[in-house]
Coordinates of C-alpha atoms and ligand atoms in Angstrom, one line a residue:
M1 CA 29.9 -46.5 8.7
T2 CA 26.9 -47.1 6.2
S3 CA 24.3 -44.2 5.7
D4 CA 22.1 -46.7 7.9
E5 CA 24.3 -45.9 10.9
F6 CA 24.7 -42.2 10.4
R7 CA 21.4 -41.4 10.1
K8 CA 21.0 -43.9 13.4
H9 CA 23.9 -42.0 15.3
A10 CA 23.2 -38.5 14.8
H11 CA 19.3 -38.8 15.0
E12 CA 20.5 -40.7 18.7
L13 CA 23.4 -37.1 18.6
V14 CA 20.4 -34.5 18.4
E15 CA 19.1 -35.9 20.8
W16 CA 22.1 -35.7 23.6
M17 CA 22.6 -32.0 22.0
A18 CA 19.5 -31.1 22.9
G19 CA 19.7 -32.4 26.3
Y20 CA 22.8 -31.0 27.3
M21 CA 21.3 -27.5 26.4
E22 CA 18.6 -28.0 28.2
N23 CA 21.1 -29.0 31.2
V24 CA 24.0 -27.6 30.7
E25 CA 23.0 -25.4 34.5
N26 CA 23.4 -29.0 36.2
W27 CA 27.4 -28.8 34.7
P28 CA 30.3 -27.5 37.4
V29 CA 31.1 -24.8 34.9
K30 CA 34.6 -24.8 35.5
S31 CA 36.3 -28.2 34.7
S32 CA 38.2 -29.3 37.6
V33 CA 39.9 -32.1 36.3
K34 CA 43.9 -32.6 37.2
P35 CA 47.0 -31.5 34.3
G36 CA 47.5 -35.2 32.8
E37 CA 44.2 -36.7 34.1
I38 CA 42.1 -36.9 30.5
F39 CA 45.6 -38.0 28.5
N40 CA 46.1 -41.1 30.8
K41 CA 42.9 -42.6 30.2
I42 CA 42.9 -42.0 26.3
P43 CA 45.0 -45.4 24.8
D44 CA 48.7 -44.7 23.5
K45 CA 47.9 -46.8 21.0
P46 CA 45.0 -46.0 18.7
P47 CA 42.8 -49.3 17.9
Q48 CA 44.1 -51.0 14.7
N49 CA 40.6 -52.8 13.9
S50 CA 37.0 -50.5 13.7
E51 CA 35.2 -49.6 16.9
S52 CA 31.8 -48.3 17.5
F53 CA 30.4 -45.3 17.0
D54 CA 28.4 -45.9 20.0
S55 CA 31.9 -47.2 22.3
L56 CA 33.0 -44.2 21.2
M57 CA 30.4 -42.3 22.6
R58 CA 30.8 -43.7 26.0
D59 CA 33.4 -42.3 26.1
F60 CA 32.7 -39.0 25.3
N61 CA 30.6 -39.2 27.9
E62 CA 32.9 -40.8 30.5
I63 CA 36.6 -39.4 29.4
I64 CA 35.4 -35.9 27.6
M65 CA 32.5 -34.5 29.5
P66 CA 34.2 -33.8 33.0
G67 CA 37.5 -32.7 31.5
I68 CA 35.2 -29.6 29.7
T69 CA 34.5 -26.6 30.6
H70 CA 31.1 -24.9 30.5
W71 CA 31.1 -22.1 28.3
Q72 CA 27.4 -22.6 27.3
N73 CA 26.3 -22.5 31.3
P74 CA 24.5 -18.9 31.8
N75 CA 27.3 -19.2 34.9
F76 CA 30.4 -18.5 33.1
F77 CA 31.4 -15.1 33.5
A78 CA 34.8 -15.5 32.6
F79 CA 36.8 -13.8 29.7
F80 CA 34.8 -12.9 27.0
P81 CA 32.6 -15.5 26.0
A82 CA 32.7 -18.0 23.0
N83 CA 28.8 -18.1 22.7
T84 CA 26.2 -20.4 20.2
S85 CA 23.2 -20.4 19.4
P86 CA 20.8 -22.9 17.8
A87 CA 20.8 -21.4 14.9
S88 CA 24.3 -21.4 14.6
I89 CA 24.9 -25.0 15.6
L90 CA 22.0 -26.2 12.8
A91 CA 24.2 -24.1 10.2
E92 CA 27.1 -26.0 11.3
M93 CA 26.3 -29.2 11.0
L94 CA 25.4 -28.1 7.3
I95 CA 29.1 -26.4 7.0
A96 CA 31.0 -30.2 8.2
T97 CA 27.8 -32.0 5.7
L98 CA 29.2 -30.1 2.8
G99 CA 32.6 -30.1 4.3
S100 CA 33.3 -27.3 0.8
Q101 CA 36.8 -26.1 1.4
C102 CA 36.5 -22.6 -0.2
M103 CA 39.3 -20.9 -0.7
I104 CA 38.2 -19.8 -3.9
W105 CA 35.6 -18.2 -5.7
E106 CA 35.0 -21.3 -8.5
T107 CA 35.8 -23.7 -4.9
S108 CA 32.5 -23.3 -4.0
P109 CA 30.7 -20.0 -5.3
A110 CA 27.7 -19.7 -3.2
A111 CA 30.5 -19.8 -0.3
A112 CA 32.3 -16.7 -1.4
E113 CA 28.9 -15.1 -2.8
L114 CA 27.6 -15.7 0.9
E115 CA 30.5 -14.3 2.6
E116 CA 30.5 -10.8 0.2
K117 CA 26.5 -10.4 1.2
M118 CA 26.9 -11.2 5.0
M119 CA 29.8 -9.0 5.4
I120 CA 27.4 -6.0 4.0
W121 CA 24.8 -7.3 6.7
L122 CA 27.3 -6.7 8.7
R123 CA 29.0 -3.7 8.5
D124 CA 25.6 -1.7 7.5
M125 CA 24.0 -3.4 11.1
I126 CA 27.5 -1.7 13.1
E127 CA 27.2 1.2 10.8
L128 CA 31.0 0.9 9.0
P129 CA 30.9 3.3 6.1
S130 CA 30.2 2.0 2.6
E131 CA 33.6 2.1 1.9
F132 CA 34.3 -0.7 3.6
E133 CA 34.5 -4.2 2.2
G134 CA 34.4 -7.5 4.9
V135 CA 36.2 -10.9 5.1
I136 CA 35.7 -14.0 7.8
Q137 CA 38.5 -14.8 9.2
D138 CA 39.4 -17.5 12.0
S139 CA 39.9 -15.0 14.5
A140 CA 40.9 -11.5 15.8
S141 CA 44.6 -12.9 16.0
T142 CA 44.6 -13.4 13.1
A143 CA 42.6 -10.3 11.9
T144 CA 44.9 -8.2 13.4
L145 CA 48.5 -10.1 12.0
V146 CA 46.3 -8.9 8.8
A147 CA 46.5 -5.7 9.4
I148 CA 49.3 -5.3 10.4
L149 CA 51.1 -6.8 7.5
T150 CA 48.8 -4.6 5.2
A151 CA 50.0 -1.7 7.2
R152 CA 53.5 -2.8 7.0
E153 CA 53.6 -3.4 3.1
K154 CA 51.5 0.1 2.7
S155 CA 54.1 1.8 5.1
T156 CA 57.4 0.2 3.3
N157 CA 55.5 0.6 -0.6
F158 CA 55.1 -3.3 -0.3
S159 CA 59.2 -3.9 -0.2
V160 CA 59.2 -6.2 2.7
N161 CA 57.2 -8.3 0.5
T162 CA 59.8 -8.4 -1.6
E163 CA 63.3 -7.6 0.1
G164 CA 62.6 -9.0 3.5
L165 CA 62.8 -6.7 6.3
K166 CA 66.3 -5.3 6.3
K167 CA 66.4 -1.8 4.5
S168 CA 62.9 -0.9 5.9
G169 CA 63.9 1.0 9.0
S170 CA 63.0 1.3 12.1
L171 CA 59.0 0.6 12.1
K172 CA 57.0 1.6 15.0
V173 CA 53.5 0.5 16.1
Y174 CA 51.3 1.8 18.5
C175 CA 48.6 0.8 20.4
S176 CA 47.6 1.2 24.9
E177 CA 49.2 -0.4 27.9
Q178 CA 45.5 -2.2 28.0
T179 CA 45.5 -3.6 24.3
H180 CA 45.4 -7.3 23.9
S181 CA 48.6 -9.4 23.5
S182 CA 47.7 -10.8 20.0
V183 CA 48.7 -7.2 19.3
E184 CA 52.2 -8.2 20.2
K185 CA 51.8 -12.0 18.8
A186 CA 51.0 -9.8 14.9
V187 CA 54.2 -7.4 15.3
K188 CA 56.5 -10.5 16.7
I189 CA 55.0 -12.6 13.5
S190 CA 55.1 -9.6 11.3
G191 CA 58.7 -8.9 11.5
I192 CA 58.2 -5.4 13.6
G193 CA 59.8 -7.4 16.4
N194 CA 57.8 -6.1 20.0
R195 CA 60.2 -3.6 20.9
N196 CA 59.0 -2.0 18.2
L197 CA 55.5 -1.9 19.9
V198 CA 54.9 1.3 22.0
K199 CA 52.5 1.0 25.0
I200 CA 50.8 4.4 25.2
P201 CA 49.7 5.1 28.7
V202 CA 46.5 5.1 29.5
R203 CA 43.7 7.5 30.9
N204 CA 41.6 7.3 34.4
D205 CA 39.0 5.2 32.7
F206 CA 41.4 2.5 31.2
S207 CA 41.4 4.1 27.9
M208 CA 44.1 5.4 25.3
D209 CA 45.2 8.4 26.3
P210 CA 45.5 10.3 22.3
Q211 CA 47.8 13.3 24.0
K212 CA 50.4 11.0 24.9
L213 CA 49.9 9.2 21.5
K214 CA 50.4 12.5 19.6
E215 CA 53.6 13.3 21.3
T216 CA 55.2 9.6 21.0
I217 CA 54.7 10.1 17.3
L218 CA 56.2 13.3 16.9
R219 CA 59.0 12.3 19.1
D220 CA 59.7 8.9 16.6
K221 CA 59.1 11.3 13.3
N222 CA 62.2 13.2 14.5
S223 CA 64.3 10.6 15.3
G224 CA 63.9 8.5 12.1
Q225 CA 61.2 6.2 13.1
I226 CA 58.6 4.9 10.7
P227 CA 54.7 4.8 12.3
C228 CA 53.4 2.5 10.6
C229 CA 50.1 1.5 12.7
V230 CA 48.1 2.0 15.6
V231 CA 45.4 -0.2 17.5
A232 CA 42.7 1.3 18.8
T233 CA 40.4 -1.0 21.1
L234 CA 36.4 -0.6 21.6
G235 CA 35.9 -3.0 24.6
T236 CA 39.8 -3.9 25.9
T237 CA 39.8 -7.1 27.5
G238 CA 40.5 -6.1 31.1
T239 CA 38.2 -3.4 32.0
S240 CA 36.0 -3.3 28.1
A241 CA 37.5 0.3 28.2
I242 CA 37.0 2.6 24.6
D243 CA 39.4 3.9 23.3
P244 CA 39.0 7.9 21.3
V245 CA 38.6 6.7 17.7
R246 CA 37.8 10.2 17.2
A247 CA 41.4 11.7 18.3
I248 CA 43.0 8.8 17.5
G249 CA 42.1 8.8 14.0
E250 CA 42.9 12.3 13.7
I251 CA 46.8 12.2 14.5
C252 CA 46.7 9.1 12.1
H253 CA 45.5 10.7 9.2
D254 CA 48.0 13.7 10.1
N255 CA 51.1 11.5 10.0
D256 CA 50.2 9.0 7.6
I257 CA 49.4 6.1 9.6
W258 CA 47.1 3.0 9.7
L259 CA 44.5 2.6 11.8
H260 CA 43.1 -0.2 13.1
V261 CA 40.1 -1.1 15.3
D262 CA 40.3 -4.2 17.2
A263 CA 36.7 -4.1 18.5
A264 CA 36.6 -7.8 18.9
M265 CA 33.9 -7.7 22.3
G266 CA 33.1 -4.3 22.0
G267 CA 32.4 -4.4 18.2
T268 CA 28.6 -5.8 18.6
A269 CA 27.7 -3.7 20.6
L270 CA 27.4 -1.6 17.8
I271 CA 24.4 -2.6 16.4
L272 CA 22.9 -0.5 19.2
P273 CA 22.3 2.9 17.9
E274 CA 22.8 3.7 21.6
F275 CA 26.5 3.0 21.5
Q276 CA 27.2 4.4 17.8
W277 CA 29.3 7.4 19.8
M278 CA 31.8 4.1 19.6
L279 CA 32.5 5.3 16.2
D280 CA 32.6 8.4 16.5
G281 CA 35.3 9.3 14.1
K282 CA 35.1 6.3 12.0
E283 CA 35.9 8.6 8.9
Y284 CA 40.0 7.8 9.8
I285 CA 39.5 4.3 10.6
D286 CA 41.6 1.7 8.0
S287 CA 40.9 -1.9 9.0
F288 CA 38.4 -3.2 11.8
V289 CA 38.1 -6.3 13.5
F290 CA 34.6 -7.9 15.6
N291 CA 34.2 -11.5 16.9
P292 CA 30.7 -12.6 16.2
H293 CA 32.3 -15.9 18.3
K294 CA 31.9 -13.5 20.9
W295 CA 28.9 -11.5 21.5
M296 CA 27.1 -12.6 18.1
F297 CA 25.9 -16.1 19.4
T298 CA 27.9 -17.2 16.2
N299 CA 29.9 -20.7 17.8
F300 CA 33.6 -20.6 17.6
D301 CA 35.4 -20.1 14.8
C302 CA 33.9 -16.8 13.0
T303 CA 35.2 -13.2 13.0
A304 CA 34.9 -10.7 10.6
Y305 CA 37.4 -8.2 9.6
F306 CA 36.7 -4.9 7.6
V307 CA 38.6 -2.6 5.5
K308 CA 38.2 0.3 3.8
D309 CA 40.9 0.3 1.2
V310 CA 40.9 -3.7 -0.3
Q311 CA 43.4 -3.4 -2.9
T312 CA 46.0 -2.5 -0.2
L313 CA 45.3 -5.9 1.4
I314 CA 44.8 -7.9 -1.6
K315 CA 48.1 -6.7 -2.6
T316 CA 50.0 -7.5 0.4
F317 CA 48.3 -12.1 0.7
E318 CA 48.2 -12.2 -3.1
I319 CA 49.6 -15.1 -4.8
L320 CA 48.8 -16.8 -8.3
P321 CA 50.5 -20.5 -8.2
E322 CA 49.1 -22.1 -11.7
Y323 CA 46.9 -24.5 -10.0
L324 CA 45.1 -21.6 -8.4
K325 CA 44.5 -20.0 -12.2
T326 CA 41.0 -19.8 -12.8
R327 CA 39.2 -17.6 -15.6
T328 CA 37.1 -15.7 -13.1
R329 CA 39.7 -14.5 -11.3
G330 CA 39.0 -10.5 -11.0
K331 CA 35.7 -10.5 -11.1
V332 CA 35.0 -12.6 -8.3
N333 CA 36.1 -12.4 -4.9
D334 CA 38.5 -15.0 -4.3
Y335 CA 38.9 -14.7 -0.6
R336 CA 42.4 -16.9 -0.4
D337 CA 43.9 -13.3 -1.4
W338 CA 42.4 -11.8 1.3
G339 CA 44.2 -13.4 4.9
V340 CA 47.2 -16.0 5.9
P341 CA 45.5 -20.0 5.3
L342 CA 44.9 -20.8 1.2
G343 CA 41.7 -23.2 2.8
R344 CA 38.3 -21.9 4.4
R345 CA 35.7 -23.0 5.7
F346 CA 31.9 -21.9 4.7
R347 CA 31.6 -19.8 8.0
A348 CA 29.0 -17.3 6.0
L349 CA 26.2 -20.5 6.6
K350 CA 26.1 -19.6 10.5
L351 CA 25.8 -15.9 10.2
W352 CA 23.4 -16.2 7.8
S353 CA 21.2 -19.0 9.8
V354 CA 22.1 -17.2 13.4
I355 CA 20.7 -13.5 11.9
R356 CA 17.8 -14.1 9.7
T357 CA 16.2 -16.3 13.3
F358 CA 17.7 -14.4 15.6
G359 CA 16.6 -11.2 13.3
V360 CA 18.2 -7.4 14.4
N361 CA 16.2 -6.3 16.9
G362 CA 16.6 -10.2 18.1
L363 CA 20.0 -10.1 18.5
R364 CA 19.4 -6.2 19.8
D365 CA 17.5 -7.2 22.5
K366 CA 20.0 -10.5 23.9
V367 CA 22.5 -7.7 23.7
R368 CA 20.6 -5.0 25.2
S369 CA 19.5 -7.7 28.4
H370 CA 23.2 -8.6 28.8
I371 CA 23.9 -4.4 29.2
A372 CA 21.4 -3.6 31.5
I373 CA 22.1 -6.8 33.6
A374 CA 26.1 -5.3 33.9
A375 CA 24.7 -2.4 34.7
E376 CA 22.3 -3.4 37.8
L377 CA 25.0 -6.0 38.8
S378 CA 27.7 -2.8 39.2
E379 CA 24.8 -0.9 41.1
M380 CA 24.5 -3.9 43.4
I381 CA 28.5 -4.1 43.8
S382 CA 28.0 -0.6 45.1
E383 CA 25.5 -0.8 47.5
E384 CA 28.0 -2.9 49.9
L385 CA 30.7 -0.5 51.7
D386 CA 32.7 -3.6 51.8
F387 CA 33.2 -4.7 48.1
E388 CA 34.1 -1.6 45.4
I389 CA 33.7 -0.8 41.2
L390 CA 37.2 -0.1 40.4
A391 CA 36.5 0.3 36.4
P392 CA 33.7 2.5 34.6
V393 CA 31.1 -0.3 33.5
T394 CA 30.3 0.2 30.0
I395 CA 29.2 -2.5 28.0
C396 CA 28.9 -6.1 29.9
V397 CA 32.7 -6.2 31.8
V398 CA 32.7 -5.4 36.0
C399 CA 35.8 -4.8 37.4
F400 CA 34.9 -5.4 41.3
R401 CA 37.0 -6.5 44.8
Y402 CA 36.0 -7.6 48.2
I403 CA 38.0 -4.8 50.5
P404 CA 37.3 -5.2 53.8
A405 CA 38.0 -2.5 56.4
G406 CA 41.2 -3.4 58.8
H407 CA 43.4 -5.6 55.8
S408 CA 46.8 -3.8 53.7
E409 CA 46.9 -3.5 50.2
D410 CA 48.7 -6.8 50.0
Q411 CA 46.4 -8.4 52.3
I412 CA 43.6 -8.0 50.1
N413 CA 45.1 -8.6 47.2
A414 CA 45.5 -11.7 48.5
L415 CA 41.7 -12.2 49.8
N416 CA 41.0 -11.7 46.0
E417 CA 42.9 -14.1 44.7
K418 CA 42.0 -16.5 46.7
L419 CA 38.0 -16.0 46.4
N420 CA 38.4 -16.3 43.0
H421 CA 40.0 -19.0 43.8
K422 CA 37.9 -20.6 45.8
L423 CA 34.5 -19.2 44.1
N424 CA 35.8 -21.4 40.7
D425 CA 36.2 -24.5 42.5
S426 CA 32.8 -24.5 44.0
G427 CA 31.6 -24.8 40.0
K428 CA 29.0 -22.9 40.4
L429 CA 30.5 -19.8 38.5
Y430 CA 33.0 -19.0 36.8
L431 CA 35.3 -15.7 37.0
S432 CA 38.4 -14.1 35.7
H433 CA 40.6 -11.2 36.7
T434 CA 43.3 -8.9 35.7
V435 CA 45.2 -6.4 37.7
L436 CA 44.7 -2.6 37.3
D437 CA 46.6 -0.6 39.1
G438 CA 48.2 -2.6 40.8
R439 CA 45.3 -4.6 42.1
Y440 CA 44.0 -7.8 42.2
T441 CA 40.2 -6.7 40.4
L442 CA 37.8 -10.1 39.8
R443 CA 36.2 -9.5 36.5
M444 CA 32.7 -10.2 36.1
V445 CA 31.4 -10.6 32.1
T446 CA 27.4 -10.6 31.9
A447 CA 26.9 -12.0 28.2
Q448 CA 27.3 -15.8 28.3
T449 CA 23.8 -16.3 25.5
N450 CA 21.1 -17.1 28.0
V451 CA 21.9 -15.3 31.5
T452 CA 19.7 -13.6 33.0
I453 CA 19.4 -11.4 35.9
D454 CA 18.6 -14.3 38.6
H455 CA 21.8 -16.0 37.6
V456 CA 23.8 -12.8 38.3
R457 CA 21.9 -12.5 41.5
K458 CA 22.7 -16.3 43.1
A459 CA 26.2 -15.0 42.0
W460 CA 26.4 -11.9 43.3
F461 CA 25.1 -13.8 46.4
L462 CA 27.3 -16.6 46.0
I463 CA 30.4 -14.3 46.1
K464 CA 29.7 -11.8 48.9
E465 CA 28.8 -14.8 51.6
T466 CA 31.7 -16.3 49.9
A467 CA 34.3 -13.4 50.6
R468 CA 32.7 -12.3 54.4
S469 CA 33.3 -16.1 55.1
L470 CA 37.2 -15.9 54.1
I471 CA 37.6 -13.4 56.8
S472 CA 35.1 -14.5 59.2
Ligands
PLP1 C1 38.7 -11.7 22.7 C2 40.1 -10.5 21.8 C3 40.6 -10.6 21.0 C4 41.3 -12.5 20.2 O1 40.5 -12.9 20.0 P1 41.0 -14.2 18.8 O2 39.6 -14.3 18.2 O3 40.8 -15.5 20.3 O4 42.0 -13.9 18.5 C5 41.6 -9.2 20.6 N1 41.3 -8.5 21.5 C6 40.1 -8.6 22.1 C7 40.6 -7.3 22.7 C8 39.8 -9.1 22.4 O5 38.6 -9.0 23.7

């Protein structure tokens, strides 16, 4: 492709992008293609000769777009969001154009130093203590793996890195029953094993019961096990429950256990002074993760990982083959030693663009509006006798179900499952579900970048109508 052709296509593409953003609400939120439908439309063999970019765009529009679920549609209420914003998209264009691989300081000093500064900005925005240092990871799952590997090395005096797990004894990791599956993945990968992941029961509000945690840890220690890490969550995936950091932290402190906090979604709420209570006990935290790629309008992927003892992190991950020896080593941050991959994208540029164009106050306004919408939705649901709220609404997740009179629990579960599929198949909105105490629960997250109370009012109307039509 010549430079002139690039310029032409790039301009056309920007038109396409702006048009998409303006019209995203007209697309069905959830793609309705069948398994294999897209695969079968793509030729089995690659072209031998050059094709035009125009023909690619034609196929993109005809083949690919019908198979896209539109996460940027404000009627996307499922899972947690993967929000983007114009500022983030523009920065992503620059990142792709530079094409830098930022594995060490020397391979793009600006990327390393901007990342260092952005992590300070974020740390201060969410009010983590100033001892914390941060690094961008690709996902919260990777950050939690990094935390558990670091905790493993710390509790075994770095012997697993050298000797393997054989001599380490039985390490234990603790989290609540509501913790994200990334913790289970991390204990599997780290060699600790998922039998050694202890799921602590939750209280009525679905947060971890610290008394049960304490009893379990003491029992494990008495039987010769080695408690190595506790994972507390701020904003669980099911209901956005907030685990009590202070109570958990005191137990970790007394027993010399690494405390990792998974705030993948909830962390963004910490930019609001009125949510700082979630960090009560923050002096006990060893590592902390949150995802600007969820609720801070920075397109996927961009995870912020903070750690108090950065030397332990680096000691866990550092490698120094001859070809990576540089004259600046030790004077600068070589982020390849701060996590799993060697190669790294220039993600800090997205954060810089987002934080500067929104401003901290702009980010706060957006996040506050999402939280207010969740509160209003929860009130609207509470007013209907044939619906019930199933978990406290702390940030922007509303858990509820339809409970028409005269139906058994099994029938109600089946009805709510049917309701969920029917709503999602309509293309007008997208909800996901969880199961709480045996109840099929609809879960509505009001945190898409551009969601407004009008979207939510319309969605709620559709939910009520559809639910009632199921039994009439
Ligand atoms: C989304 C989420 C994760 C996983 O995040 P990824 O960045 O997709 O790995 C982990 N924990 C919680 C609480 C989450 O909400």
